[in-house]
mmCIF file of C-alpha atoms in Angstrom:
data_model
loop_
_atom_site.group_PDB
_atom_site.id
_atom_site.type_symbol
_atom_site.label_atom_id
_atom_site.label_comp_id
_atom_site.label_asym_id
_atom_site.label_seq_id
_atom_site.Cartn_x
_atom_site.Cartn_y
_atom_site.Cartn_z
ATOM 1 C CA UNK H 1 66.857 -62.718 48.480
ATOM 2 C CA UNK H 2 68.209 -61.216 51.620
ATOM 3 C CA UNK H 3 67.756 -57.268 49.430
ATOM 4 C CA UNK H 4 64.048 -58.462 48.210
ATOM 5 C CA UNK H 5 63.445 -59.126 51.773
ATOM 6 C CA UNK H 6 64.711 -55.981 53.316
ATOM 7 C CA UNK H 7 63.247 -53.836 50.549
ATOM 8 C CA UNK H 8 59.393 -55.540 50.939
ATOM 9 C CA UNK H 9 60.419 -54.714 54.873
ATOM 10 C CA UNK H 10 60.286 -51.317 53.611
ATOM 11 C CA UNK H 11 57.457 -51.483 51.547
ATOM 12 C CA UNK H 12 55.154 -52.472 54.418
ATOM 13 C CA UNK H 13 56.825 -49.013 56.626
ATOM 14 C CA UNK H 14 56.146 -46.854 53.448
ATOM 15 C CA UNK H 15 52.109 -48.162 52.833
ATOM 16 C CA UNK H 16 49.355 -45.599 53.562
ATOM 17 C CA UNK H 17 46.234 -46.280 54.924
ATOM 18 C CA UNK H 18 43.203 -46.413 53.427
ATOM 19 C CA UNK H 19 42.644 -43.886 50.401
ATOM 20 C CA UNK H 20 39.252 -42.927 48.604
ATOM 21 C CA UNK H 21 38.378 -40.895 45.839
ATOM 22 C CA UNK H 22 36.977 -37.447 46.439
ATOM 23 C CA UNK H 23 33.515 -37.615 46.428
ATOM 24 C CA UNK H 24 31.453 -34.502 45.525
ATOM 25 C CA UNK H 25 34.453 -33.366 42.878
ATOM 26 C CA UNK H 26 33.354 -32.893 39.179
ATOM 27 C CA UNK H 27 32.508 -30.396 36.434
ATOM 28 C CA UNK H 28 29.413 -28.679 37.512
ATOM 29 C CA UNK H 29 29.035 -25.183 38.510
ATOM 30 C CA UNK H 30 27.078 -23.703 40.750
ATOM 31 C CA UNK H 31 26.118 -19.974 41.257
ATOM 32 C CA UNK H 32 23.941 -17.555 43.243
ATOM 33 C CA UNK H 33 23.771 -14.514 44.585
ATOM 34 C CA UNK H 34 22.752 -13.693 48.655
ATOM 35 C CA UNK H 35 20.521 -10.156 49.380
ATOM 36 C CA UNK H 36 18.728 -8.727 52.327
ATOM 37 C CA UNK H 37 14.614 -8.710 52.623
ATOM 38 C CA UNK H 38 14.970 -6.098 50.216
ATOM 39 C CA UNK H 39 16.377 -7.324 47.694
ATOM 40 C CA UNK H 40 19.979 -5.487 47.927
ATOM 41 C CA UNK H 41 23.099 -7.856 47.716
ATOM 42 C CA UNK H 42 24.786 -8.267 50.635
ATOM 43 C CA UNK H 43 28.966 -7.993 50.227
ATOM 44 C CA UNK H 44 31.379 -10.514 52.377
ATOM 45 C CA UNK H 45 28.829 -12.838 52.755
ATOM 46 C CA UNK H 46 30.450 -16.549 53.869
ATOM 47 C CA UNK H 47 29.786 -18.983 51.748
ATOM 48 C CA UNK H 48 29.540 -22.737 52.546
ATOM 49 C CA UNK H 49 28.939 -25.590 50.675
ATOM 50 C CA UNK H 50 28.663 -29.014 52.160
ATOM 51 C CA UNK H 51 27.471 -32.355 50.541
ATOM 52 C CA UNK H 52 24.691 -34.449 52.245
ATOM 53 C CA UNK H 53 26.430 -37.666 51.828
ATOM 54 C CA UNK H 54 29.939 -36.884 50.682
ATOM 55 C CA UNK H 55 32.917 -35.222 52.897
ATOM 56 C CA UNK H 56 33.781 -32.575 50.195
ATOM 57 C CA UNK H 57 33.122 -29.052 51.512
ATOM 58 C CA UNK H 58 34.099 -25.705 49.895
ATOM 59 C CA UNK H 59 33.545 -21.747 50.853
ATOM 60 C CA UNK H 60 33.584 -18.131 49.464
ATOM 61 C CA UNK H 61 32.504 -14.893 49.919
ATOM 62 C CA UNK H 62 30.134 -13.022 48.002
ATOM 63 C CA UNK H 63 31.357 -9.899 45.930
ATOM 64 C CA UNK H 64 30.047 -6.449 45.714
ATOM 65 C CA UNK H 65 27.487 -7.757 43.440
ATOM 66 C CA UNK H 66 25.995 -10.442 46.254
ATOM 67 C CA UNK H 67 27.411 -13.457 43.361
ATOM 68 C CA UNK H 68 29.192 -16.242 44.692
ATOM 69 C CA UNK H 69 29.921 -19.396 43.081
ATOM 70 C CA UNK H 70 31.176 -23.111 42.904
ATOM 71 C CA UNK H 71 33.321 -24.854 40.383
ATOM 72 C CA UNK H 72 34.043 -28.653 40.080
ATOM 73 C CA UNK H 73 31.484 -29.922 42.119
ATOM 74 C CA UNK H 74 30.113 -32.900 41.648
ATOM 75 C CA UNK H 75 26.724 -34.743 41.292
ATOM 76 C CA UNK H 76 24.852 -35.236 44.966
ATOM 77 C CA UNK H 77 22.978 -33.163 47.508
ATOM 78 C CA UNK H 78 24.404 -29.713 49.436
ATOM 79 C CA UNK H 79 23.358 -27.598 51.960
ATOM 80 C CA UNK H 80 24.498 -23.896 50.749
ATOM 81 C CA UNK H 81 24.845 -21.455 53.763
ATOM 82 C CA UNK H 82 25.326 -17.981 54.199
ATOM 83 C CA UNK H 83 26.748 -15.771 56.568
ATOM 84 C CA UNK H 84 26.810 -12.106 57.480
ATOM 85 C CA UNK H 85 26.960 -9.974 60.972
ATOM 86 C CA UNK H 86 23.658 -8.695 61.708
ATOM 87 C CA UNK H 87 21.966 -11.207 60.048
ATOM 88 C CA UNK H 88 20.096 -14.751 60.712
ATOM 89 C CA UNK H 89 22.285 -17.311 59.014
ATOM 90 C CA UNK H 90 20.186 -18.426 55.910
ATOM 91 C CA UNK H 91 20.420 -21.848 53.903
ATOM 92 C CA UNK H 92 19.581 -24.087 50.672
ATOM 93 C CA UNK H 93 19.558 -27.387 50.204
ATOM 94 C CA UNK H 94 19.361 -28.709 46.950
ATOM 95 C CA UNK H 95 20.670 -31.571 44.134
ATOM 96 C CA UNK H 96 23.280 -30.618 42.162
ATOM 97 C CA UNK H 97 24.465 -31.906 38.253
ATOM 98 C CA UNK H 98 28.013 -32.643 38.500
ATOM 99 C CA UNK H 99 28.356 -32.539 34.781
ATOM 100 C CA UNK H 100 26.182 -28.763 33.829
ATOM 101 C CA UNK H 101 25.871 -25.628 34.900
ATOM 102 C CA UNK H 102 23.438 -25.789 37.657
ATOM 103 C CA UNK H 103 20.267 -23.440 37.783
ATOM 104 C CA UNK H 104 21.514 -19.870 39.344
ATOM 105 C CA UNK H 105 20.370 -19.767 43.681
ATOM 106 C CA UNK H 106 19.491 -16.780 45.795
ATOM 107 C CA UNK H 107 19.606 -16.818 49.694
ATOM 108 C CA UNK H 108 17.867 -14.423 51.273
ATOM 109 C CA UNK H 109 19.032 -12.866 54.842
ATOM 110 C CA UNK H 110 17.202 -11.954 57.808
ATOM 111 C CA UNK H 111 17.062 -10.017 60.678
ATOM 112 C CA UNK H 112 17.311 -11.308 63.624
ATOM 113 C CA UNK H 113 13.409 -10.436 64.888
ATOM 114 C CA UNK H 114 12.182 -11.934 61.447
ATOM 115 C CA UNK H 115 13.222 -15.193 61.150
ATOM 116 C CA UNK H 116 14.914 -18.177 62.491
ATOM 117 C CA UNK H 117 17.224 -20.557 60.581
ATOM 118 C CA UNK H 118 15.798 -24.076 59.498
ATOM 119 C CA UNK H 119 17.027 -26.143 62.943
ATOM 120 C CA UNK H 120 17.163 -29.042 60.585
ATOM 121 C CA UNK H 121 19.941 -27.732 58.478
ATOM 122 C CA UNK H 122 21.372 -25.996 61.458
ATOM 123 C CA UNK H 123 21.935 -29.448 62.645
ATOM 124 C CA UNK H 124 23.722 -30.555 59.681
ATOM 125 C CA UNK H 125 26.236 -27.546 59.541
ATOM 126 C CA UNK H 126 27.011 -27.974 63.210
ATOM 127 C CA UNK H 127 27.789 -31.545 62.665
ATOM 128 C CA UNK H 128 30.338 -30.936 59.789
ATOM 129 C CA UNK H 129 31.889 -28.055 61.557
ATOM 130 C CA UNK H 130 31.970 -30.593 64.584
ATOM 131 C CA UNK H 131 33.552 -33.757 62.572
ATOM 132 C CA UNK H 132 36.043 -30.948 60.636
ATOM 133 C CA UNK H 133 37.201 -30.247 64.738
ATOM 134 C CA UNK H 134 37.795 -33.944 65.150
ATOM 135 C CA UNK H 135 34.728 -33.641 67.926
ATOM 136 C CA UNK H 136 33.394 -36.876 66.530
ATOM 137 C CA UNK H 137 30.685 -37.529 69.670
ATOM 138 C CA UNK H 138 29.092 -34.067 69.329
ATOM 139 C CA UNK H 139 28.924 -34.333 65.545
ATOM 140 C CA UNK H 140 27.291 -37.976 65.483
ATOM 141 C CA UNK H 141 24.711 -36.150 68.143
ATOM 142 C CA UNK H 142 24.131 -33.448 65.673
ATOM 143 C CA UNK H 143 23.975 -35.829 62.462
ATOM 144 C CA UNK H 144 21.393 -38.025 64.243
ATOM 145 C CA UNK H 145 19.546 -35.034 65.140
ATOM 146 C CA UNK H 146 19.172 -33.622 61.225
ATOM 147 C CA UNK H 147 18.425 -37.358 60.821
ATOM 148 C CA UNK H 148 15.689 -37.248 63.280
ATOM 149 C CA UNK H 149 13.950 -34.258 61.565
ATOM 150 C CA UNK H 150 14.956 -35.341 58.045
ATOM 151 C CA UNK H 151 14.243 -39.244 58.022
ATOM 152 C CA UNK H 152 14.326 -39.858 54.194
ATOM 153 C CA UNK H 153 18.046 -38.113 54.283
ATOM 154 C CA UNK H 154 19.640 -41.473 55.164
ATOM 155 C CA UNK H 155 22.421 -40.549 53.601
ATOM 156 C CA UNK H 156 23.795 -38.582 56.502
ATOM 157 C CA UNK H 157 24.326 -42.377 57.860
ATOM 158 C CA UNK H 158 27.504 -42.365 55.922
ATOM 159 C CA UNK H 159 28.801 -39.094 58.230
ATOM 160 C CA UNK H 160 27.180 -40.612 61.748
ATOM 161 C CA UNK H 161 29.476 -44.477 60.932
ATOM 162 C CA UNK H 162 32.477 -42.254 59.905
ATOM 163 C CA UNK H 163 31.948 -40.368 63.401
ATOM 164 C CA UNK H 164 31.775 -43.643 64.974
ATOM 165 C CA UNK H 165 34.719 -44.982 63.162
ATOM 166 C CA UNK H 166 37.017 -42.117 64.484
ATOM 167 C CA UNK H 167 35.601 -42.949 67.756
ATOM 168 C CA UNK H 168 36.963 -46.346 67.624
ATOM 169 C CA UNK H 169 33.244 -47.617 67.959
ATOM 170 C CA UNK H 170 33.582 -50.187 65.031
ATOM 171 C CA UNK H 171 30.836 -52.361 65.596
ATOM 172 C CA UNK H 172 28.216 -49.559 66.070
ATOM 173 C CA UNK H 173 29.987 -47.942 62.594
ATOM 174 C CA UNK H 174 29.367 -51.109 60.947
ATOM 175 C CA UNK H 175 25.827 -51.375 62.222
ATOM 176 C CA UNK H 176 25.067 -47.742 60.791
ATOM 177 C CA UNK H 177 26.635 -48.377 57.251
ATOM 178 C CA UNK H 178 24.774 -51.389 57.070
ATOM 179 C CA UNK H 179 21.449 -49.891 58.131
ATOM 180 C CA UNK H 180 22.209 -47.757 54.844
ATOM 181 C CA UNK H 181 23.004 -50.370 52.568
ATOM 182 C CA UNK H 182 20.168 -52.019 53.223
ATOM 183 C CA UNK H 183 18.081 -49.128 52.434
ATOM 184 C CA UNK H 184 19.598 -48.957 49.767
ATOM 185 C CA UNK H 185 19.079 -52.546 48.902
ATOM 186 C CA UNK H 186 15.319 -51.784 48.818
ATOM 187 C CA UNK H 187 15.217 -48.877 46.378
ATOM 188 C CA UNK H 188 15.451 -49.004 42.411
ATOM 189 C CA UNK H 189 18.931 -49.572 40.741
ATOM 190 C CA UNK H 190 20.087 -46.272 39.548
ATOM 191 C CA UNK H 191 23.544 -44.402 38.518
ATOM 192 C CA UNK H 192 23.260 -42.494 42.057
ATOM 193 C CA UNK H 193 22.058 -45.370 44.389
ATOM 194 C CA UNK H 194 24.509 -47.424 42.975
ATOM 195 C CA UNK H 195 27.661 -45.062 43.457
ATOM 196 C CA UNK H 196 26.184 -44.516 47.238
ATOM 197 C CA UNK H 197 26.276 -48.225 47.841
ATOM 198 C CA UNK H 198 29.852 -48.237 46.216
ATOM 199 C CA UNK H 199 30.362 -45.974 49.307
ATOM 200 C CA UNK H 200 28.888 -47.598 52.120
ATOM 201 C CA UNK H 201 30.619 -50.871 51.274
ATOM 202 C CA UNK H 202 34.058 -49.018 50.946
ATOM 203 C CA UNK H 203 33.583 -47.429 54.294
ATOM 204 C CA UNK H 204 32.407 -51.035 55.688
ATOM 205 C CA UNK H 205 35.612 -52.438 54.427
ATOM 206 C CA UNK H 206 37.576 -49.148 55.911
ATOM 207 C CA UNK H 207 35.737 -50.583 59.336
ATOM 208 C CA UNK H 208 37.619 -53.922 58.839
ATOM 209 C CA UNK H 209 40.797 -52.288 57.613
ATOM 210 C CA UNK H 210 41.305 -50.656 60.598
ATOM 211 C CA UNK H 211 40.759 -53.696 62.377
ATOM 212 C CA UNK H 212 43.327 -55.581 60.813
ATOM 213 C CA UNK H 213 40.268 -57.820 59.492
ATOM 214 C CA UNK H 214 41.745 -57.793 56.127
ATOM 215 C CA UNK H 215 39.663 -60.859 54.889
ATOM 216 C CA UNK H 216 36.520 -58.991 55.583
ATOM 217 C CA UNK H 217 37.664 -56.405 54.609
ATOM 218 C CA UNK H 218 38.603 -57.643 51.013
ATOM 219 C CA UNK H 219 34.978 -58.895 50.727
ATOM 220 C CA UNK H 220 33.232 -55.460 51.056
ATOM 221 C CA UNK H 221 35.771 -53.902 49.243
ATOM 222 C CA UNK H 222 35.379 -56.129 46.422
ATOM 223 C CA UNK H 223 31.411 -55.349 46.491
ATOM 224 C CA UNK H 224 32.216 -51.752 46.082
ATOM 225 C CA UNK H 225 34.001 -52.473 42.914
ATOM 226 C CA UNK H 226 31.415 -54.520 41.696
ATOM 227 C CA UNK H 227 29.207 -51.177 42.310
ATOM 228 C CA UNK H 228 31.760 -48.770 41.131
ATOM 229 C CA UNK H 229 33.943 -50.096 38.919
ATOM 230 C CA UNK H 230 35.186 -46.743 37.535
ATOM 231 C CA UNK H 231 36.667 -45.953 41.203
ATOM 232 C CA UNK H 232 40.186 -46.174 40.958
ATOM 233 C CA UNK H 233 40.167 -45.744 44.544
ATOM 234 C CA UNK H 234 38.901 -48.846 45.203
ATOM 235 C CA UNK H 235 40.859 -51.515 43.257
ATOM 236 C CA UNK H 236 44.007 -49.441 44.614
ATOM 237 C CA UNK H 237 42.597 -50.695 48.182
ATOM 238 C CA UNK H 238 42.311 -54.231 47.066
ATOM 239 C CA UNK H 239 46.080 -53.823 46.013
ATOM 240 C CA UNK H 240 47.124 -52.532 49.336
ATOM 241 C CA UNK H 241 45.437 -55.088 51.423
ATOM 242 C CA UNK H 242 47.284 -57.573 48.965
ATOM 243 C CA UNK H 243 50.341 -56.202 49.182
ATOM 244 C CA UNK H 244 50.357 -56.086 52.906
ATOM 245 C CA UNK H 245 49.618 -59.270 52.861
ATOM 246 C CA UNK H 246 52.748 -60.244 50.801
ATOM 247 C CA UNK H 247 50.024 -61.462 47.436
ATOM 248 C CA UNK H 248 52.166 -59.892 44.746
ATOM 249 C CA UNK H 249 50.677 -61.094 41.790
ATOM 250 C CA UNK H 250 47.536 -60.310 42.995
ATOM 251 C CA UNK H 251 48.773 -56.654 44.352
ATOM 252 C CA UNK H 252 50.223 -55.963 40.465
ATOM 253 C CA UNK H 253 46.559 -56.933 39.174
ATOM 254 C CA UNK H 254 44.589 -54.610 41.705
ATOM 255 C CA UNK H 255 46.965 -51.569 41.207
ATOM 256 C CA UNK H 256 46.948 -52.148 37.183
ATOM 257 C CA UNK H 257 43.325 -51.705 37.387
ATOM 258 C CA UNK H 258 43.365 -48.568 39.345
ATOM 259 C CA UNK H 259 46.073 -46.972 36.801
ATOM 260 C CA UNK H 260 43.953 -47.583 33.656
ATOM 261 C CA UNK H 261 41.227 -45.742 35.150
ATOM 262 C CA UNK H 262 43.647 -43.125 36.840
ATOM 263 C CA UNK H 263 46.261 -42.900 34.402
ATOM 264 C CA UNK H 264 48.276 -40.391 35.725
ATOM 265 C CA UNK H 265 47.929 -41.407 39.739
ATOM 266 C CA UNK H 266 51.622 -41.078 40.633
ATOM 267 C CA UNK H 267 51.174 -43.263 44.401
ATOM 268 C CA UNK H 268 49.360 -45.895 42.293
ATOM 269 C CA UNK H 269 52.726 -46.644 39.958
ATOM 270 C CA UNK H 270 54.717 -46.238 43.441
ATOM 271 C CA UNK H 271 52.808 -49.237 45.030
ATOM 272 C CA UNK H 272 52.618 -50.865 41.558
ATOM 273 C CA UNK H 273 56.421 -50.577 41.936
ATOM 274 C CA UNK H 274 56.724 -52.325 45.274
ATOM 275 C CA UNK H 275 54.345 -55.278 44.194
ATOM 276 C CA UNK H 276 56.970 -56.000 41.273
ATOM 277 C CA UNK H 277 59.791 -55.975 43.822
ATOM 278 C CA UNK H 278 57.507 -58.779 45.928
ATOM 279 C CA UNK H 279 57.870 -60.587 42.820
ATOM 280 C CA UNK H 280 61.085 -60.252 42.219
ATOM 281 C CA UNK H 281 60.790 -58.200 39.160
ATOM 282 C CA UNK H 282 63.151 -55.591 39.678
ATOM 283 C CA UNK H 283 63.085 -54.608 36.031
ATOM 284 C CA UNK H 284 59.221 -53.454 36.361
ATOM 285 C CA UNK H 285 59.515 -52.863 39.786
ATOM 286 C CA UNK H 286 61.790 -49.950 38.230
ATOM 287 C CA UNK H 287 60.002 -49.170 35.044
ATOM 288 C CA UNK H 288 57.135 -48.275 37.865
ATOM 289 C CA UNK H 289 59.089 -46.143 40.359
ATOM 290 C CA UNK H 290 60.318 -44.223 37.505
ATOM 291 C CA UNK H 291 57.072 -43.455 36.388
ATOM 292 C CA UNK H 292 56.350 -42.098 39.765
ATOM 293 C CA UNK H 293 58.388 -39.723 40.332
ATOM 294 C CA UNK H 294 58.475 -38.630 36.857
ATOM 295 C CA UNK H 295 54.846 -37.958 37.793
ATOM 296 C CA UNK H 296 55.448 -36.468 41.596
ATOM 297 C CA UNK H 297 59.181 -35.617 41.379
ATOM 298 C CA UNK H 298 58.352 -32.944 44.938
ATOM 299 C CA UNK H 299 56.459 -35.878 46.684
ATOM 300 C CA UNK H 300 57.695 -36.694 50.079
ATOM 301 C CA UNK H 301 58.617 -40.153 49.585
ATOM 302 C CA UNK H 302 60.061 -39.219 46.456
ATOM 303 C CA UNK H 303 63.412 -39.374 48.026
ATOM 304 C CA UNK H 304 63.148 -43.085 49.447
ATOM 305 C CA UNK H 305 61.989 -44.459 46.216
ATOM 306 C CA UNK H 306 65.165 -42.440 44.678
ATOM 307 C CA UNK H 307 67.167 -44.985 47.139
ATOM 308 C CA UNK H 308 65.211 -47.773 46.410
ATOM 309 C CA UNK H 309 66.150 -47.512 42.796
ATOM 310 C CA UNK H 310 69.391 -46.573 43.482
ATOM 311 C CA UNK H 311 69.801 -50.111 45.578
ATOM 312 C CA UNK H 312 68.227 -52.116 42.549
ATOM 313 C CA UNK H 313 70.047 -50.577 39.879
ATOM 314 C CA UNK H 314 73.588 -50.928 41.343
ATOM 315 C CA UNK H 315 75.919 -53.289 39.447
#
């Protein structure tokens, strides 16, 4: 009892926080090409992607040709920029499949004395550059600002709460997720509303997490599922908050679910692991750690599970 004890001690040191899938990650494609008012393709272009209400962002340059391109994005709505000394930064913003080949884009660059970039959008790329910083203030100003001149984007209420959750301003991050929930609330049922609200209640429950408000916590994250059930993400949370909490049985259930939809998520069959050893399994408990570094033998904890192993399977 006295090794169960010490080991679950080191169970609780070893959790993570909070983990979510990677929004905005898929098999789509998207390509373009960026040219001048004239029509000839502009080399070294930057190229940045950024979803509207996911934190995935990507970038390239264009080639000789003025093509650039995206692979593995998923379904949701990006602002495209481009990029090039001499010129007036130019933008797109469209939806994008995350399962197809999306239709081919062109940006077109200005000169300075021709044109002026959308303010809107200028707003939005500010605000990501500003949240990548870990400026969280000056990004929620810009985010409310692309809100302001974009009302029906109230998406971007998902990257103003996460601002105010790294500011530590948990109420007011609350308030802002559930201003967009229950917008959300009020439209149709659909595939896309439906994953968004998956979202919002994960990030409500991230509010609570942080918090140590774990029975809250459990209730919004339990709502997401109910949205999202295909989220391994999210029954992996459930587990975590379990496990903390010393609810083995329940732990074992949670992180079960999030392996058959994930089967080859190596942390998921480390905590799975660690809930048998609350139990007292040691056999599964094994079986489980195994599998985990079979799966992530250059992980960094890789080594600690070795000992933990090591401790169980002496004779």
């Amino acid at each position: 009892m006295k090794k169960k004890a010490l080991l679950f001690s080191l169970t609780v040191l070893l959790m993570a926080g909070v983990i979510f899938a990677q929004e905005g990650r898929g098999g789509g494609r998207l390509m373009g090409e960026v040219v001048d008012e004239s029509g000839k393709a502009l080399e070294g272009a930057k190229i940045k992607l950024a979803y509207v209400e996911y934190k995935y962002k990507a970038e390239t340059v264009s080639n000789d040709k003025g093509q650039w391109g995206f692979i593995g994005i998923g379904k949701g709505t990006v602002i495209v920029t481009a990029e090039k000394e001499g010129f007036v930064m130019g933008q797109i913003q469209l939806g994008v499949s995350g399962a197809n080949k999306n239709p081919t884009q062109k940006i077109v660059l200005q000169k300075p004395q021709s044109a002026a970039a959308d303010p809107a959008s200028v707003f939005f790329v500010k605000g990501s550059d500003l949240y990548d910083q870990g400026k969280y203030e000056e990004a929620k100003e810009a985010f409310t600002q692309f809100l302001a001149e974009n009302p029906t984007a109230s998406r971007v209420r998902v990257n103003i709460g996460n601002c105010l959750l790294n500011l530590g301003k948990y109420d007011e991050a609350i308030a802002e997720f559930e201003k967009l929930a229950a917008e959300l609330e009020a439209k149709p049922v659909d595939p896309e509303t439906t994953t968004l609200k998956a979202q919002v209640y994960a990030s409500i429950a991230d509010t609570y997490m942080r918090q140590d408000k774990f029975e809250q916590a459990m209730e919004f994250f339990k709502k997401a599922l109910a949205c999202n059930p295909g989220d391994p993400a999210i029954p992996f949370n459930i587990g975590e908050i379990m496990l903390n909490a010393g609810n083995g049985t329940e732990a074992v259930k949670y992180y079960n679910i999030a392996i058959q939809i994930k089967p080859q998520w190596a942390k998921a069959y480390m905590k799975l692991g660690y809930a048998y050893l609350n139990q007292g399994d040691t056999t599964s408990a094994v079986t489980n750690l195994k599998k985990f570094l079979e799966l992530a033998p250059e992980d960094p904890e890789a080594g600690a599970v070795q000992g933990v192993i090591k401790s169980l399977t002496k004779k």
